[in-house]
Coordinates of C-alpha atoms in Angstrom, one line a residue:
M1 CA 0.0 0.0 0.0
G2 CA 1.8 3.2 -1.2
M3 CA 1.7 6.6 0.3
A4 CA -0.2 8.0 -2.7
Y5 CA -3.0 5.5 -1.9
I6 CA -3.0 6.4 1.8
F7 CA -3.2 10.1 0.9
K8 CA -6.1 9.5 -1.4
F9 CA -7.8 7.4 1.3
L10 CA -7.5 10.1 3.9
S11 CA -8.6 12.9 1.5
T12 CA -11.7 11.0 0.7
I13 CA -12.6 10.5 4.4
M14 CA -11.9 14.2 5.1
L15 CA -14.2 15.2 2.2
V16 CA -17.1 13.0 3.4
V17 CA -16.7 14.2 7.0
L18 CA -16.7 17.9 5.9
L19 CA -19.8 17.4 3.7
F20 CA -21.5 15.6 6.6
L21 CA -20.4 18.4 9.0
A22 CA -22.0 21.1 6.8
L23 CA -25.5 19.8 7.1
P24 CA -25.7 19.4 10.9
A25 CA -24.1 22.7 11.4
H26 CA -26.7 24.5 9.3
A27 CA -29.5 22.5 10.8
S28 CA -28.4 23.4 14.4
Q29 CA -28.3 27.1 13.5
T30 CA -31.9 26.9 12.3
S31 CA -33.3 24.6 15.0
I32 CA -35.7 27.3 16.1
T33 CA -36.2 29.3 12.9
G34 CA -36.4 26.3 10.5
A35 CA -34.8 23.0 9.7
V36 CA -33.4 21.9 6.4
N37 CA -34.7 18.3 6.4
D38 CA -38.0 16.6 6.6
T39 CA -38.0 15.8 10.3
V40 CA -38.7 18.2 13.1
A41 CA -35.6 19.2 15.0
M42 CA -35.4 17.5 18.4
I43 CA -33.7 19.4 21.2
E44 CA -33.3 18.0 24.7
I45 CA -33.9 20.5 27.5
T46 CA -33.8 20.3 31.3
P47 CA -36.9 21.6 33.0
E48 CA -36.7 23.3 36.5
R49 CA -38.8 21.9 39.3
L50 CA -40.5 24.8 41.1
P51 CA -42.0 24.5 44.6
D52 CA -44.9 22.1 44.7
M53 CA -48.4 23.3 45.3
N54 CA -49.9 22.9 48.8
I55 CA -52.5 20.5 47.4
P56 CA -52.2 17.9 44.6
R57 CA -54.7 18.8 41.9
F58 CA -56.2 17.6 38.6
S59 CA -59.1 19.1 36.5
H60 CA -58.3 22.5 38.1
S61 CA -58.1 25.9 36.3
V62 CA -54.8 27.6 35.7
F63 CA -54.3 31.2 34.8
Y64 CA -52.4 34.4 35.4
A65 CA -54.3 37.0 37.5
N66 CA -52.7 40.3 38.5
G67 CA -49.4 38.9 37.3
E68 CA -49.6 35.9 39.6
L69 CA -49.8 32.3 38.5
T70 CA -53.0 31.0 40.1
V71 CA -54.8 27.7 40.3
T72 CA -58.4 27.1 41.4
G73 CA -60.5 24.1 42.3
G74 CA -60.1 20.7 40.8
H75 CA -59.9 17.5 42.7
T76 CA -57.2 16.1 45.0
S77 CA -56.1 12.7 46.3
G78 CA -58.9 10.1 46.2
F79 CA -60.8 12.0 43.6
V80 CA -62.1 14.4 46.3
L81 CA -63.3 17.9 45.3
T82 CA -61.3 20.7 46.8
P83 CA -62.8 24.2 47.4
T84 CA -59.4 25.8 47.5
A85 CA -57.1 27.9 45.3
E86 CA -53.5 28.9 45.4
Y87 CA -51.4 31.7 43.9
F88 CA -47.6 31.7 43.4
K89 CA -45.7 34.7 44.9
D90 CA -42.2 35.3 46.3
G91 CA -41.2 31.7 45.5
E92 CA -44.0 29.9 47.3
W93 CA -47.6 28.9 47.0
H94 CA -50.2 30.7 49.1
L95 CA -53.4 28.7 49.9
M96 CA -56.9 30.3 49.6
Q97 CA -60.4 29.2 50.5
M98 CA -63.0 29.3 47.7
V99 CA -66.8 29.5 48.2
Y100 CA -67.6 26.5 46.0
N101 CA -66.0 23.5 44.4
H102 CA -65.1 23.9 40.7
D103 CA -63.8 20.6 39.4
D104 CA -63.7 20.9 35.6
G105 CA -65.5 24.1 35.9
I106 CA -65.7 27.3 33.9
F107 CA -63.0 30.0 34.3
V108 CA -63.1 33.3 32.5
P109 CA -60.4 36.0 33.1
L110 CA -62.2 39.3 32.7
R111 CA -60.9 42.7 31.5
S112 CA -61.6 44.1 35.0
G113 CA -58.8 41.9 36.3
K114 CA -61.2 39.6 38.1
V115 CA -61.9 35.9 37.2
L116 CA -65.3 34.4 36.8
L117 CA -65.6 30.8 38.1
A118 CA -68.6 28.6 37.7
G119 CA -70.0 25.1 37.4
G120 CA -68.1 21.8 37.9
Y121 CA -68.8 18.4 39.3
E122 CA -71.3 18.3 42.2
K123 CA -69.8 15.4 44.1
N124 CA -66.5 13.5 44.4
L125 CA -65.5 11.0 41.7
G126 CA -66.8 13.4 39.0
I127 CA -70.5 12.9 39.6
G128 CA -73.2 15.4 38.7
Q129 CA -73.0 19.1 37.9
T130 CA -73.6 22.4 39.8
F131 CA -75.2 25.8 39.3
E132 CA -72.7 27.6 41.5
V133 CA -70.9 30.9 40.4
E134 CA -68.3 33.0 42.2
M135 CA -65.9 35.8 41.4
Y136 CA -62.2 35.9 42.3
D137 CA -60.5 39.2 43.0
P138 CA -56.7 38.8 42.7
A139 CA -56.2 42.3 44.2
T140 CA -57.6 41.1 47.5
H141 CA -57.2 37.3 47.0
S142 CA -60.8 36.9 47.9
F143 CA -63.8 34.9 46.5
E144 CA -67.4 36.0 46.4
G145 CA -70.3 33.6 45.7
F146 CA -73.0 35.7 43.9
G147 CA -74.9 34.0 41.1
C148 CA -76.4 31.0 39.4
L149 CA -75.9 29.3 36.0
D150 CA -78.8 28.8 33.6
K151 CA -78.6 25.1 34.2
K152 CA -76.3 22.7 36.0
R153 CA -73.0 22.5 34.0
V154 CA -69.7 20.8 33.9
H155 CA -67.2 20.7 31.0
S156 CA -68.5 24.1 29.9
V157 CA -66.4 26.9 28.5
G158 CA -66.8 30.7 28.7
V159 CA -65.5 33.8 26.9
E160 CA -65.9 37.5 27.6
M161 CA -67.2 39.7 24.8
N162 CA -66.0 43.2 24.0
D163 CA -69.2 44.6 25.6
G164 CA -68.4 42.8 28.9
K165 CA -71.0 40.0 28.5
V166 CA -69.8 36.4 29.1
V167 CA -70.9 33.7 26.7
I168 CA -70.9 30.1 27.8
S169 CA -71.6 26.7 26.1
G170 CA -71.0 23.0 26.6
N171 CA -72.0 20.4 29.2
W172 CA -71.4 16.9 30.3
F173 CA -74.2 14.4 31.0
N174 CA -76.7 17.2 30.9
E175 CA -78.4 19.4 28.3
D176 CA -76.3 21.9 26.3
A177 CA -77.2 25.4 25.2
I178 CA -75.6 28.8 24.7
A179 CA -76.1 31.2 27.7
V180 CA -75.1 34.7 28.5
Y181 CA -74.1 36.5 31.7
D182 CA -74.7 40.2 31.8
S183 CA -73.1 41.4 35.1
G184 CA -76.2 40.5 37.2
M185 CA -76.8 37.4 39.3
Y186 CA -77.9 35.0 36.6
F187 CA -76.9 33.4 33.3
N188 CA -79.7 33.2 30.8
T189 CA -80.1 30.6 28.0
V190 CA -80.3 32.6 24.8
K191 CA -80.0 29.9 22.0
E192 CA -80.1 26.2 21.5
V193 CA -77.2 24.4 19.9
S194 CA -77.5 22.3 16.8
V195 CA -74.9 19.9 18.2
P196 CA -74.5 19.4 22.0
R197 CA -70.8 19.5 22.9
S198 CA -68.5 18.8 25.8
A199 CA -65.7 21.4 26.3
P200 CA -66.2 23.2 22.9
L201 CA -64.1 26.0 21.6
L202 CA -65.6 29.5 21.8
L203 CA -64.1 31.8 19.2
K204 CA -64.9 35.5 18.9
T205 CA -65.3 37.1 15.5
S206 CA -64.8 40.6 14.2
D207 CA -68.6 41.3 13.9
G208 CA -69.1 40.8 17.7
D209 CA -70.3 37.2 17.3
V210 CA -69.1 34.0 18.9
M211 CA -68.6 30.7 17.1
V212 CA -69.1 27.4 19.0
V213 CA -66.8 24.8 17.6
S214 CA -67.0 21.1 18.4
G215 CA -64.6 19.5 20.9
F216 CA -63.7 15.8 21.1
H217 CA -67.1 14.5 22.5
D218 CA -70.7 15.5 22.6
N219 CA -72.4 16.0 26.0
Y220 CA -72.7 12.3 26.6
G221 CA -69.2 11.1 25.6
K222 CA -70.0 10.1 22.0
D223 CA -67.9 11.1 19.0
I224 CA -69.2 14.1 17.2
E225 CA -69.9 13.4 13.6
D226 CA -71.7 16.5 12.5
R227 CA -69.1 19.3 12.0
V228 CA -71.5 22.2 12.4
V229 CA -70.3 25.5 13.9
D230 CA -73.0 27.2 15.9
R231 CA -73.0 31.0 16.4
L232 CA -74.4 33.2 19.2
K233 CA -76.0 35.6 16.8
G234 CA -75.6 34.3 13.3
S235 CA -76.7 31.1 11.6
S236 CA -74.9 27.8 12.0
F237 CA -72.6 26.7 9.2
H238 CA -70.7 23.7 8.1
V239 CA -66.9 23.5 7.9
P240 CA -65.9 20.9 5.3
L241 CA -62.3 20.9 6.5
L242 CA -63.4 19.4 9.8
D243 CA -65.2 16.5 8.2
S244 CA -62.1 14.4 8.2
L245 CA -60.5 15.9 11.3
Q246 CA -61.3 15.8 15.0
S247 CA -60.2 17.9 17.9
I248 CA -57.8 16.0 20.1
C249 CA -59.0 14.9 23.6
Y250 CA -57.3 17.4 25.9
H251 CA -57.1 17.3 29.7
R252 CA -58.1 20.9 30.7
L253 CA -61.1 22.9 29.5
P254 CA -60.0 25.3 26.8
N255 CA -59.9 29.1 27.3
S256 CA -59.8 31.0 24.0
N257 CA -57.3 33.6 25.5
D258 CA -54.7 30.8 25.6
F259 CA -54.7 30.1 21.9
F260 CA -55.7 33.5 20.5
I261 CA -53.2 34.8 17.8
G262 CA -55.1 37.9 16.7
N263 CA -55.1 41.6 17.7
E264 CA -58.3 42.8 19.3
E265 CA -57.3 46.4 19.1
K266 CA -57.1 46.1 15.3
G267 CA -60.2 44.0 15.2
E268 CA -58.3 40.9 14.0
Y269 CA -59.4 37.6 15.4
G270 CA -57.3 34.4 14.9
Y271 CA -56.9 31.1 16.8
L272 CA -54.9 27.9 16.6
F273 CA -56.1 24.5 17.8
P274 CA -54.8 21.0 17.1
V275 CA -56.8 18.3 15.3
I276 CA -56.2 14.7 14.5
S277 CA -57.0 12.9 11.2
K278 CA -58.6 9.4 11.0
A279 CA -55.1 8.1 10.1
G280 CA -53.8 9.4 13.4
Q281 CA -51.8 12.4 12.2
V282 CA -52.0 15.6 14.2
S283 CA -52.0 19.0 12.5
I284 CA -53.0 22.6 13.4
V285 CA -56.1 24.4 12.3
E286 CA -55.8 28.2 11.9
V287 CA -59.0 30.2 12.2
R288 CA -59.0 33.8 10.8
D289 CA -62.3 35.4 11.7
T290 CA -64.8 32.8 10.3
V291 CA -62.3 31.1 7.8
F292 CA -60.9 27.7 8.8
S293 CA -57.8 26.3 7.2
L294 CA -54.8 24.1 8.0
L295 CA -51.8 26.0 9.3
P296 CA -49.0 25.5 6.7
T297 CA -45.9 24.0 8.5
D298 CA -42.4 23.4 7.3
K299 CA -42.8 19.7 8.1
A300 CA -45.3 17.3 9.5
I301 CA -45.8 17.1 13.3
T302 CA -43.7 14.2 14.6
M303 CA -45.9 11.3 15.7
R304 CA -43.2 8.7 16.5
D305 CA -39.9 8.8 18.4
G306 CA -38.0 5.6 17.4
N307 CA -40.3 2.7 18.3
W308 CA -42.7 4.9 20.4
D309 CA -45.9 6.6 19.5
I310 CA -46.2 10.2 20.6
D311 CA -49.6 11.3 22.1
W312 CA -50.2 15.0 21.7
Y313 CA -52.8 15.7 24.4
T314 CA -53.1 19.5 25.0
M315 CA -54.5 22.6 23.5
I316 CA -52.3 25.3 22.1
A317 CA -50.6 27.8 24.4
V318 CA -49.7 31.0 22.6
D319 CA -46.9 33.4 23.3
R320 CA -48.1 36.4 21.2
N321 CA -44.9 38.5 21.9
S322 CA -42.7 36.0 20.1
Q323 CA -45.4 34.6 17.8
R324 CA -44.7 31.1 19.0
A325 CA -47.1 28.5 20.3
Y326 CA -46.7 25.3 22.3
M327 CA -48.4 21.9 22.6
M328 CA -47.4 19.1 24.9
G329 CA -47.2 15.4 24.3
H330 CA -45.8 12.2 25.8
I331 CA -45.0 8.7 24.9
I332 CA -48.1 6.5 24.9
E333 CA -46.3 3.3 26.0
G334 CA -42.8 2.4 27.3
S335 CA -41.3 5.7 28.4
Q336 CA -41.6 8.7 30.7
R337 CA -40.5 11.1 27.9
K338 CA -42.4 14.4 27.6
Y339 CA -42.4 16.6 24.5
L340 CA -43.0 20.3 24.0
L341 CA -43.8 21.2 20.3
C342 CA -42.8 24.8 19.4
I343 CA -44.9 26.3 16.5
N344 CA -43.3 29.4 15.2
Y345 CA -46.5 30.7 13.5
G346 CA -44.9 34.1 12.7
K347 CA -43.1 32.4 9.8
D348 CA -44.7 31.2 6.6
P349 CA -44.8 28.3 6.6
A350 CA -44.8 27.9 10.4
E351 CA -41.6 26.4 11.6
L352 CA -41.7 23.4 14.0
T353 CA -39.2 22.5 16.7
C354 CA -39.7 19.8 19.3
F355 CA -38.2 20.0 22.8
Y356 CA -38.1 16.9 24.9
T357 CA -37.1 15.8 28.4
D358 CA -36.7 12.6 30.4
S359 CA -36.5 14.5 33.7
I360 CA -40.2 14.4 34.6
H361 CA -41.7 11.3 36.1
G362 CA -45.4 11.1 36.9
A363 CA -47.3 14.4 36.6
N364 CA -49.3 13.2 33.5
G365 CA -51.9 15.4 31.9
P366 CA -50.8 18.9 32.9
V367 CA -51.2 21.6 30.2
P368 CA -48.7 24.2 29.1
M369 CA -49.1 27.9 30.2
V370 CA -46.8 30.6 28.8
T371 CA -45.2 32.7 31.5
P372 CA -44.7 36.5 31.1
E373 CA -41.0 35.7 30.3
G374 CA -42.0 33.5 27.4
N375 CA -41.2 30.2 29.1
V376 CA -43.6 27.4 29.5
I377 CA -45.0 26.1 32.9
T378 CA -47.1 23.1 33.8
V379 CA -49.0 22.8 37.1
G380 CA -50.4 19.6 38.7
G381 CA -51.8 16.7 36.7
F382 CA -51.9 13.1 37.8
D383 CA -49.4 10.4 38.6
T384 CA -51.4 7.3 37.7
N385 CA -55.1 8.3 37.4
N386 CA -57.7 10.6 38.7
F387 CA -57.3 9.3 42.2
T388 CA -53.6 10.3 42.4
P389 CA -53.2 13.9 41.4
S390 CA -49.8 15.6 41.4
A391 CA -48.7 18.8 43.2
A392 CA -45.6 19.2 40.9
V393 CA -44.8 22.4 39.1
W394 CA -42.3 22.4 36.2
L395 CA -40.8 25.3 34.2
F396 CA -39.5 24.7 30.7
P397 CA -36.8 27.2 29.7
V398 CA -37.8 27.9 26.1
G399 CA -38.2 31.7 26.3
D400 CA -34.7 32.7 25.4
N401 CA -34.1 32.0 21.7
A402 CA -30.5 33.1 21.9
T403 CA -29.7 30.6 24.6
I404 CA -31.2 27.7 22.7
L405 CA -29.4 28.6 19.5
A406 CA -26.1 29.0 21.3
E407 CA -26.5 25.6 22.9
S408 CA -27.3 24.1 19.4
K409 CA -24.4 25.8 17.8
S410 CA -22.1 24.6 20.6
N411 CA -22.8 21.1 19.3
I412 CA -20.7 21.9 16.2
S413 CA -17.5 21.4 18.3
W414 CA -18.4 17.8 18.6
W415 CA -18.1 17.4 14.8
W416 CA -14.5 18.6 14.9
I417 CA -13.8 16.0 17.5
L418 CA -15.3 13.5 15.1
V419 CA -13.1 14.7 12.3
V420 CA -10.0 14.2 14.4
A421 CA -11.2 10.8 15.5
L422 CA -11.8 9.6 12.0
I423 CA -8.4 10.8 10.8
A424 CA -6.8 8.9 13.7
G425 CA -8.8 5.9 12.9
A426 CA -7.9 6.0 9.3
F427 CA -4.2 6.1 10.1
L428 CA -4.6 3.3 12.6
A429 CA -6.3 1.2 9.9
Y430 CA -3.4 1.8 7.6
L431 CA -0.9 0.5 10.2
I432 CA -3.1 -2.6 10.8
I433 CA -3.4 -3.3 7.0
K434 CA 0.3 -2.9 6.6
K435 CA 1.0 -5.3 9.4
A436 CA -1.6 -7.8 8.1
R437 CA 0.1 -8.1 4.8
K438 CA 3.1 -9.7 6.6
T439 CA 0.9 -12.3 8.3
I440 CA -0.6 -15.6 7.2
V441 CA -4.3 -15.4 6.5
E442 CA -6.1 -17.6 9.0
M443 CA -9.2 -19.6 8.3
P444 CA -12.4 -18.0 9.9
T445 CA -13.6 -19.8 13.0
P446 CA -17.1 -21.3 12.9
Q447 CA -19.8 -18.9 14.2
D448 CA -20.7 -19.4 17.9
D449 CA -24.5 -19.7 17.8
S450 CA -24.8 -20.5 21.5
Q451 CA -26.3 -17.1 22.3
E452 CA -28.9 -17.5 19.5
N453 CA -29.8 -20.9 20.6
A454 CA -30.2 -19.7 24.2
A455 CA -32.5 -16.9 23.1
S456 CA -34.6 -19.3 21.0
T457 CA -35.0 -21.7 23.9
K458 CA -36.7 -18.9 25.9
A459 CA -39.1 -18.0 23.1
T460 CA -41.2 -21.1 23.9
P461 CA -44.9 -21.6 24.5
K462 CA -44.0 -22.4 28.1
M463 CA -42.3 -19.1 28.5
M464 CA -45.3 -17.4 26.8
Q465 CA -47.5 -19.0 29.4
R466 CA -45.4 -17.6 32.2
I467 CA -45.6 -14.1 30.7
E468 CA -49.4 -14.3 30.3
K469 CA -49.8 -15.7 33.8
V470 CA -47.9 -12.8 35.5
M471 CA -49.7 -10.3 33.3
E472 CA -53.1 -11.7 34.2
E473 CA -52.6 -12.5 37.9
E474 CA -50.8 -9.3 38.8
K475 CA -52.7 -7.2 36.2
L476 CA -49.5 -5.4 35.2
Y477 CA -51.3 -3.9 32.2
L478 CA -53.2 -1.5 34.5
N479 CA -49.9 0.3 35.0
S480 CA -49.9 3.0 32.3
D481 CA -46.1 3.2 32.6
L482 CA -45.5 -0.5 32.2
R483 CA -42.3 -1.4 30.4
M484 CA -40.9 -4.7 29.1
L485 CA -38.2 -4.3 31.7
D486 CA -40.9 -4.5 34.4
V487 CA -42.2 -7.8 33.1
A488 CA -38.7 -9.2 32.6
K489 CA -37.8 -8.4 36.3
K490 CA -40.9 -10.2 37.4
L491 CA -39.8 -13.4 35.5
G492 CA -36.1 -13.1 36.1
I493 CA -35.2 -12.9 32.4
H494 CA -33.8 -10.3 30.0
Q495 CA -36.3 -7.8 28.5
N496 CA -35.1 -8.9 25.0
D497 CA -36.4 -12.4 25.8
V498 CA -39.8 -11.0 26.6
S499 CA -40.0 -9.2 23.3
A500 CA -38.7 -12.2 21.3
C501 CA -41.1 -14.5 23.1
I502 CA -44.2 -12.4 22.4
N503 CA -43.2 -11.8 18.8
S504 CA -42.5 -15.5 18.2
N505 CA -45.6 -16.8 19.8
K506 CA -48.1 -14.0 19.2
G507 CA -46.8 -12.4 16.1
Y508 CA -47.0 -8.8 17.4
S509 CA -45.2 -6.3 19.6
F510 CA -45.1 -6.0 23.4
S511 CA -47.2 -2.8 23.1
Q512 CA -50.0 -4.5 21.2
F513 CA -49.8 -7.5 23.7
V514 CA -50.4 -5.1 26.6
N515 CA -53.0 -3.1 24.8
N516 CA -55.1 -6.3 24.1
Y517 CA -55.4 -6.8 27.9
R518 CA -56.2 -3.1 28.4
V519 CA -59.0 -3.1 25.8
E520 CA -60.5 -6.3 27.2
H521 CA -60.4 -4.8 30.7
A522 CA -62.1 -1.6 29.3
K523 CA -64.8 -3.7 27.7
Q524 CA -65.6 -5.4 31.0
L525 CA -65.7 -2.1 32.8
M526 CA -68.2 -0.6 30.4
L527 CA -70.4 -3.7 30.6
D528 CA -70.3 -3.8 34.4
N529 CA -70.8 -0.1 34.9
P530 CA -73.3 1.3 32.4
S531 CA -72.9 4.9 33.7
I532 CA -69.1 5.0 33.8
K533 CA -67.4 7.8 32.0
M534 CA -65.1 7.0 29.2
A535 CA -62.3 9.1 30.8
Q536 CA -62.5 6.9 33.9
V537 CA -62.5 3.7 31.7
A538 CA -59.3 4.9 30.0
M539 CA -57.6 5.6 33.3
E540 CA -58.7 2.5 35.1
S541 CA -57.7 0.3 32.1
G542 CA -54.1 1.4 32.2
F543 CA -54.1 3.9 29.2
S544 CA -52.0 7.0 29.7
S545 CA -54.6 9.3 28.1
D546 CA -58.1 9.4 26.6
T547 CA -56.6 9.8 23.2
S548 CA -54.5 6.7 23.6
F549 CA -57.6 4.8 24.8
Y550 CA -59.8 5.8 21.9
R551 CA -57.1 5.3 19.3
T552 CA -56.1 1.9 20.5
F553 CA -59.6 0.7 21.1
K554 CA -60.6 1.6 17.5
T555 CA -57.4 0.0 16.1
L556 CA -58.0 -3.3 17.8
T557 CA -61.8 -3.5 17.5
G558 CA -62.6 -1.4 14.4
M559 CA -65.1 0.6 16.5
S560 CA -65.0 3.5 18.9
P561 CA -65.8 2.5 22.6
S562 CA -69.3 4.0 22.3
E563 CA -70.0 2.2 19.0
W564 CA -68.9 -1.1 20.5
L565 CA -71.0 -0.6 23.6
S566 CA -74.1 0.2 21.6
K567 CA -73.5 -2.9 19.5
V568 CA -73.0 -5.4 22.4
R569 CA -75.9 -4.1 24.5

């Protein structure tokens, strides 16, 4: 091997490395403002754990009032309603007593600075609805009960009009209608809806009207097929775009202030909300006044991370100052990883970046709120299900673009280390080849297949019976965070053996194996408890979210849960 050949060899390696280096360097510089390939840029971040709330909460309201992060109501450990609220100031949470319980109730921040709170579940365990209305004054941290809804309501949504009136709509296991509050003691029903809805979207328009857009369910938990948009004043109308799309099933009642992208002073009304197609692809709908369209994005929203499906489960939280919006997701099965999708809607097309973290354990279901500094915060949620709420508060440091870009650019230095390593490796290879030319070529030794044989002996029907026995007797599938490693530890074998055994004997993945048990458990729950709510079925069957439950159930049975239930009864 001559020196000319070695020089050509090293030159080729250098050229390949430098070309490879150019692409990641450019992509890292544009990780926020746009990527150059077809996949969303993934950036790992480390969230900060802020002081926990005094009371674990889920189905509570979260908002900023008088510049203070505030939470009201919800339910706490044991699925028990809590008539308390808390505000965050001087690095700690301050507990307050409310007049009523508001678990999955209405919350409407008003221009006066006060916050209107109304409705919610009547009893523990998410049972019934209430008429109750109260007002929170953040200036005095006080609550005043003063009024009555037009009907008992839960899963309702409200929005303040420019004239100070408050419009509400939506309900759960009760009749729905549009009602208006006009600064007195009562809400008055003003219009029937063409389609009853649970947790609809209320979108103001430039002509002083309000559109009522379907959420994930109707008022009795069934899928909404009729994509009609009702209006407070105008006539209802059909949106063809929504025929093939459905709002995702989110874990907190939507407030239009959170996903508003317009400018009220200029009379411009715009909103963003996520939808999911029948094929399971999430995208963003942009509403400009009364016009609905899909938000153009530079790439499709990521739905998988390696072997894992990503469940995007929240509404959009908008930072209007930076023209960026955020949506949260997590791994459906097999990982604690959390995701924060950044949507730079100020660009055309909107540019997507995905932040992720493995630092958060438990605290499922919280929704993102944008802080005044442009960071994202989540408050509460649940660890396992509705009976185990969380008090955790997490801050995601995404507000400083410059810092994120600097961290991304700093990764370029690693590519120079790679260059040096490859050059050194090439030179070492040259020395080895040179030495090998002076040695006698040996016959290859037969391949040692003992490891393969050992693995195949574990993928037996007998081992499959052991896996099924521990799964059924200990009901491992009810753990929403169940991993192959957990099953392997129970049996004293390697997790790869679990995967190989299921694949060999059943012909499908570990995830599908577990989901089969969960779906069967869900079916039995629905048959044994005719009035049980689908959200409770999802949680008690081991699914990490309502979306995961509905998607998996339909994939395995070909029907939605409500369709299956109506067929078997």
